[in-house]
Coordinates of C-alpha atoms in Angstrom, one line a residue:
Chain A
X118 CA -33.4 48.3 42.5
X119 CA -32.0 50.5 39.7
X120 CA -32.9 54.1 39.6
X121 CA -32.1 56.7 37.0
X122 CA -33.0 60.3 37.6
X123 CA -33.1 63.4 35.3
X124 CA -34.5 66.9 35.6
X125 CA -37.7 67.2 33.7
X126 CA -37.2 70.4 31.7
X127 CA -34.4 72.5 30.2
X128 CA -34.7 75.7 28.2
X129 CA -31.9 77.2 26.2
X130 CA -31.4 79.8 23.5
X131 CA -30.5 78.8 20.0
X132 CA -26.7 78.7 19.6
X133 CA -26.0 78.2 23.3
X134 CA -24.8 74.9 24.7
X135 CA -27.2 72.6 26.5
X136 CA -26.2 70.3 29.3
X137 CA -28.6 67.5 30.3
X138 CA -27.7 65.7 33.5
X139 CA -28.5 62.2 34.8
X140 CA -27.7 60.2 37.9
X141 CA -28.0 56.5 38.3
X142 CA -27.6 54.1 41.2
X143 CA -26.5 50.7 39.8
X144 CA -22.8 50.4 40.2
X145 CA -22.8 47.3 37.8
X146 CA -23.8 49.4 34.8
X147 CA -21.8 48.5 31.7
X148 CA -23.3 50.9 29.1
X149 CA -25.0 54.2 29.5
X150 CA -27.1 55.6 26.8
X151 CA -28.7 58.8 25.6
X152 CA -31.8 58.4 23.5
X153 CA -33.7 61.2 21.8
X154 CA -37.5 61.3 21.3
X155 CA -38.9 63.8 18.9
X156 CA -42.6 64.8 19.1
X157 CA -44.8 61.9 17.9
X158 CA -41.9 59.6 17.3
X159 CA -40.2 56.6 18.9
X160 CA -36.8 56.8 20.7
X161 CA -33.7 56.9 18.6
X162 CA -30.2 56.1 19.9
X163 CA -28.2 59.3 20.1
X164 CA -25.0 58.1 21.7
X165 CA -23.6 55.9 24.3
X166 CA -20.6 55.4 26.5
X167 CA -19.0 52.3 28.0
X168 CA -18.6 52.4 31.7
X169 CA -14.8 52.4 31.6
X170 CA -14.7 55.6 29.7
X171 CA -14.8 59.2 31.0
X172 CA -15.7 61.0 27.9
X173 CA -17.0 60.5 24.4
X174 CA -17.3 63.1 21.7
X175 CA -19.4 62.8 18.6
X176 CA -19.7 66.0 16.5
X177 CA -21.8 68.4 18.6
X178 CA -22.4 65.9 21.3
X179 CA -20.1 65.3 24.3
X180 CA -20.9 62.7 26.9
X181 CA -19.2 62.9 30.3
X182 CA -19.2 60.0 32.8
X183 CA -18.3 60.4 36.5
X184 CA -18.4 56.8 37.6
X185 CA -17.5 57.6 41.2
X186 CA -20.5 59.9 41.6
X187 CA -22.7 57.8 39.1
X188 CA -23.3 61.0 37.1
X189 CA -23.7 61.2 33.4
X190 CA -24.1 64.3 31.3
X191 CA -24.9 65.1 27.7
X192 CA -23.6 68.4 26.3
X193 CA -25.0 69.6 23.0
X194 CA -22.9 72.4 21.4
X195 CA -24.5 75.1 19.3
X196 CA -28.0 74.0 20.1
X197 CA -30.5 74.3 17.3
X198 CA -34.3 74.3 17.2
X199 CA -34.1 70.8 15.7
X200 CA -32.6 69.6 19.0
X201 CA -35.9 70.3 20.8
X202 CA -37.0 66.9 22.0
X203 CA -37.1 64.7 25.1
X204 CA -33.8 63.1 26.0
X205 CA -33.7 59.9 27.9
X206 CA -30.7 58.7 29.9
X207 CA -30.6 54.8 30.2
X208 CA -28.3 52.5 32.0
X209 CA -27.7 48.9 31.1
X210 CA -26.4 46.4 33.6
X211 CA -25.9 42.7 33.6
X212 CA -26.3 42.3 37.4
X213 CA -29.5 40.4 38.1
X214 CA -30.1 39.8 34.4
X215 CA -29.5 42.0 31.4
X216 CA -31.7 45.1 31.9
X217 CA -32.0 48.6 30.4
X218 CA -33.4 51.1 32.9
X219 CA -34.6 54.5 31.6
X220 CA -34.7 57.8 33.3
X221 CA -37.8 60.1 33.4
X222 CA -36.6 62.1 30.3
X223 CA -35.6 65.7 30.0
X224 CA -37.7 67.9 27.8
X225 CA -35.3 70.3 26.0
X226 CA -36.8 73.5 24.6
X227 CA -34.7 75.6 22.3
X228 CA -35.8 79.2 22.0
X229 CA -34.9 81.7 19.2
Chain B
X293 CA -36.2 49.4 5.3
X294 CA -35.3 48.0 8.7
X295 CA -38.0 48.9 11.2
X296 CA -40.2 48.0 14.1
X297 CA -43.8 48.5 13.2
X298 CA -46.6 48.9 15.7
X299 CA -50.4 49.0 15.1
X300 CA -52.6 50.8 15.9
X301 CA -50.7 54.1 16.4
X302 CA -53.7 55.6 18.1
X303 CA -56.6 53.9 19.9
X304 CA -59.4 55.0 22.1
X305 CA -61.3 52.2 23.8
X306 CA -63.6 51.6 26.8
X307 CA -62.9 49.7 30.0
X308 CA -63.1 46.0 29.7
X309 CA -62.9 45.7 25.9
X310 CA -60.1 43.4 25.0
X311 CA -57.5 44.8 22.7
X312 CA -54.2 43.8 21.1
X313 CA -51.4 46.1 20.0
X314 CA -49.3 44.4 17.4
X315 CA -45.5 44.7 17.0
X316 CA -43.5 43.4 14.1
X317 CA -39.8 43.7 13.2
X318 CA -38.1 42.8 9.9
X319 CA -34.6 42.7 11.2
X320 CA -34.6 39.1 12.4
X321 CA -33.9 40.3 16.0
X322 CA -34.2 37.7 18.8
X323 CA -34.9 40.1 21.7
X324 CA -38.1 42.1 21.8
X325 CA -39.7 44.2 24.5
X326 CA -42.7 46.3 25.4
X327 CA -42.4 49.6 27.3
X328 CA -45.0 52.1 28.5
X329 CA -44.2 55.8 28.7
X330 CA -45.9 58.0 31.3
X331 CA -45.2 61.7 32.1
X332 CA -42.7 62.0 34.9
X333 CA -42.1 58.2 35.0
X334 CA -40.0 57.7 31.8
X335 CA -40.2 54.3 30.1
X336 CA -41.0 51.2 32.2
X337 CA -40.7 47.7 30.8
X338 CA -43.8 45.6 30.7
X339 CA -42.7 42.3 29.2
X340 CA -39.7 41.1 27.2
X341 CA -38.8 38.1 25.1
X342 CA -35.4 36.7 24.6
X343 CA -36.5 34.4 21.7
X344 CA -39.5 32.5 20.3
X345 CA -41.7 31.0 23.0
X346 CA -39.6 32.7 25.7
X347 CA -41.2 35.6 27.5
X348 CA -40.6 37.2 30.9
X349 CA -42.2 39.9 33.1
X350 CA -40.7 43.3 33.2
X351 CA -41.3 45.9 35.9
X352 CA -45.0 46.6 35.3
X353 CA -46.6 43.4 33.8
X354 CA -49.9 43.6 35.7
X355 CA -52.9 43.7 33.3
X356 CA -50.9 42.7 30.3
X357 CA -50.1 39.5 28.4
X358 CA -47.7 38.8 25.5
X359 CA -47.0 36.0 23.2
X360 CA -44.0 35.2 20.9
X361 CA -45.0 32.5 18.5
X362 CA -42.8 33.8 15.7
X363 CA -39.5 35.7 15.8
X364 CA -40.8 38.8 14.0
X365 CA -44.0 39.3 16.0
X366 CA -44.6 40.3 19.7
X367 CA -48.2 41.4 20.3
X368 CA -49.2 43.1 23.6
X369 CA -52.6 42.0 24.8
X370 CA -54.8 43.9 27.3
X371 CA -57.5 41.4 28.3
X372 CA -59.6 43.9 30.2
X373 CA -58.2 47.4 29.8
X374 CA -58.6 49.9 32.6
X375 CA -58.1 53.7 32.6
X376 CA -54.8 53.4 34.4
X377 CA -53.5 51.6 31.2
X378 CA -53.9 54.9 29.3
X379 CA -50.4 55.4 28.1
X380 CA -48.0 55.6 25.2
X381 CA -46.7 52.1 24.4
X382 CA -43.4 51.3 22.7
X383 CA -42.2 48.1 21.2
X384 CA -38.4 47.6 20.8
X385 CA -36.1 44.9 19.5
X386 CA -32.4 44.1 19.7
X387 CA -30.1 41.9 17.6
X388 CA -28.1 39.2 19.3
X389 CA -24.8 41.1 19.1
X390 CA -26.5 44.0 21.0
X391 CA -28.2 42.0 23.7
X392 CA -25.2 42.3 25.9
X393 CA -25.0 46.1 25.4
X394 CA -28.7 47.0 25.8
X395 CA -29.0 49.0 22.5
X396 CA -32.6 48.9 21.3
X397 CA -34.5 49.8 18.1
X398 CA -37.9 51.3 18.8
X399 CA -41.2 51.4 17.1
X400 CA -43.0 54.7 16.7
X401 CA -45.3 54.2 19.6
X402 CA -49.0 53.4 20.1
X403 CA -51.1 55.9 22.1
X404 CA -53.8 54.2 23.9
X405 CA -56.7 55.9 25.8
X406 CA -59.0 53.8 28.0
X407 CA -62.3 55.5 28.9

């Protein structure tokens, strides 16, 4: 079945760049997502990339997709304390029925 | 304001006492889904519904029931809760134009503790 993996923790200093990585197994993925979960809140869509793209940039966020290696990354430039949250990678595939599969989430801690 | 509303947000209950977590969305979305979030496991889908009176099992449906009598509501029912159902639960919905992309709108979560 589908499997999405992320490292559990990442700690960076304010102002540095953060890179959160994700690997997935389903080669029929069509969309790949990054969701952000702030403490005590639900998940909010941060950004997404269509599977035929290599890169997407949105202000401080850069998403890189290596489809051959099934590797997705989220880079946050000039990381701020407000970026401290859990970041979930998710892959959506239509193979075997439309399904969104989430990773375990990466807890990003931004230190002063 | 467009939103997905869950109630209760926090609940402590005892083993075997039936409970219902309600979910309501005001965006006229056809697709709705329930997830549970556990440390180190991410979000796992419990049940989903493509439309009124249409529900299907997700990855971890055991011990749960759902119903979809109206488009806006999708309650999650725990007939006989057990401690392994202690978790953070999220309801989510998706409009028809997003059903083929997977984009979801989430509620704020319901933290359930079963003693």
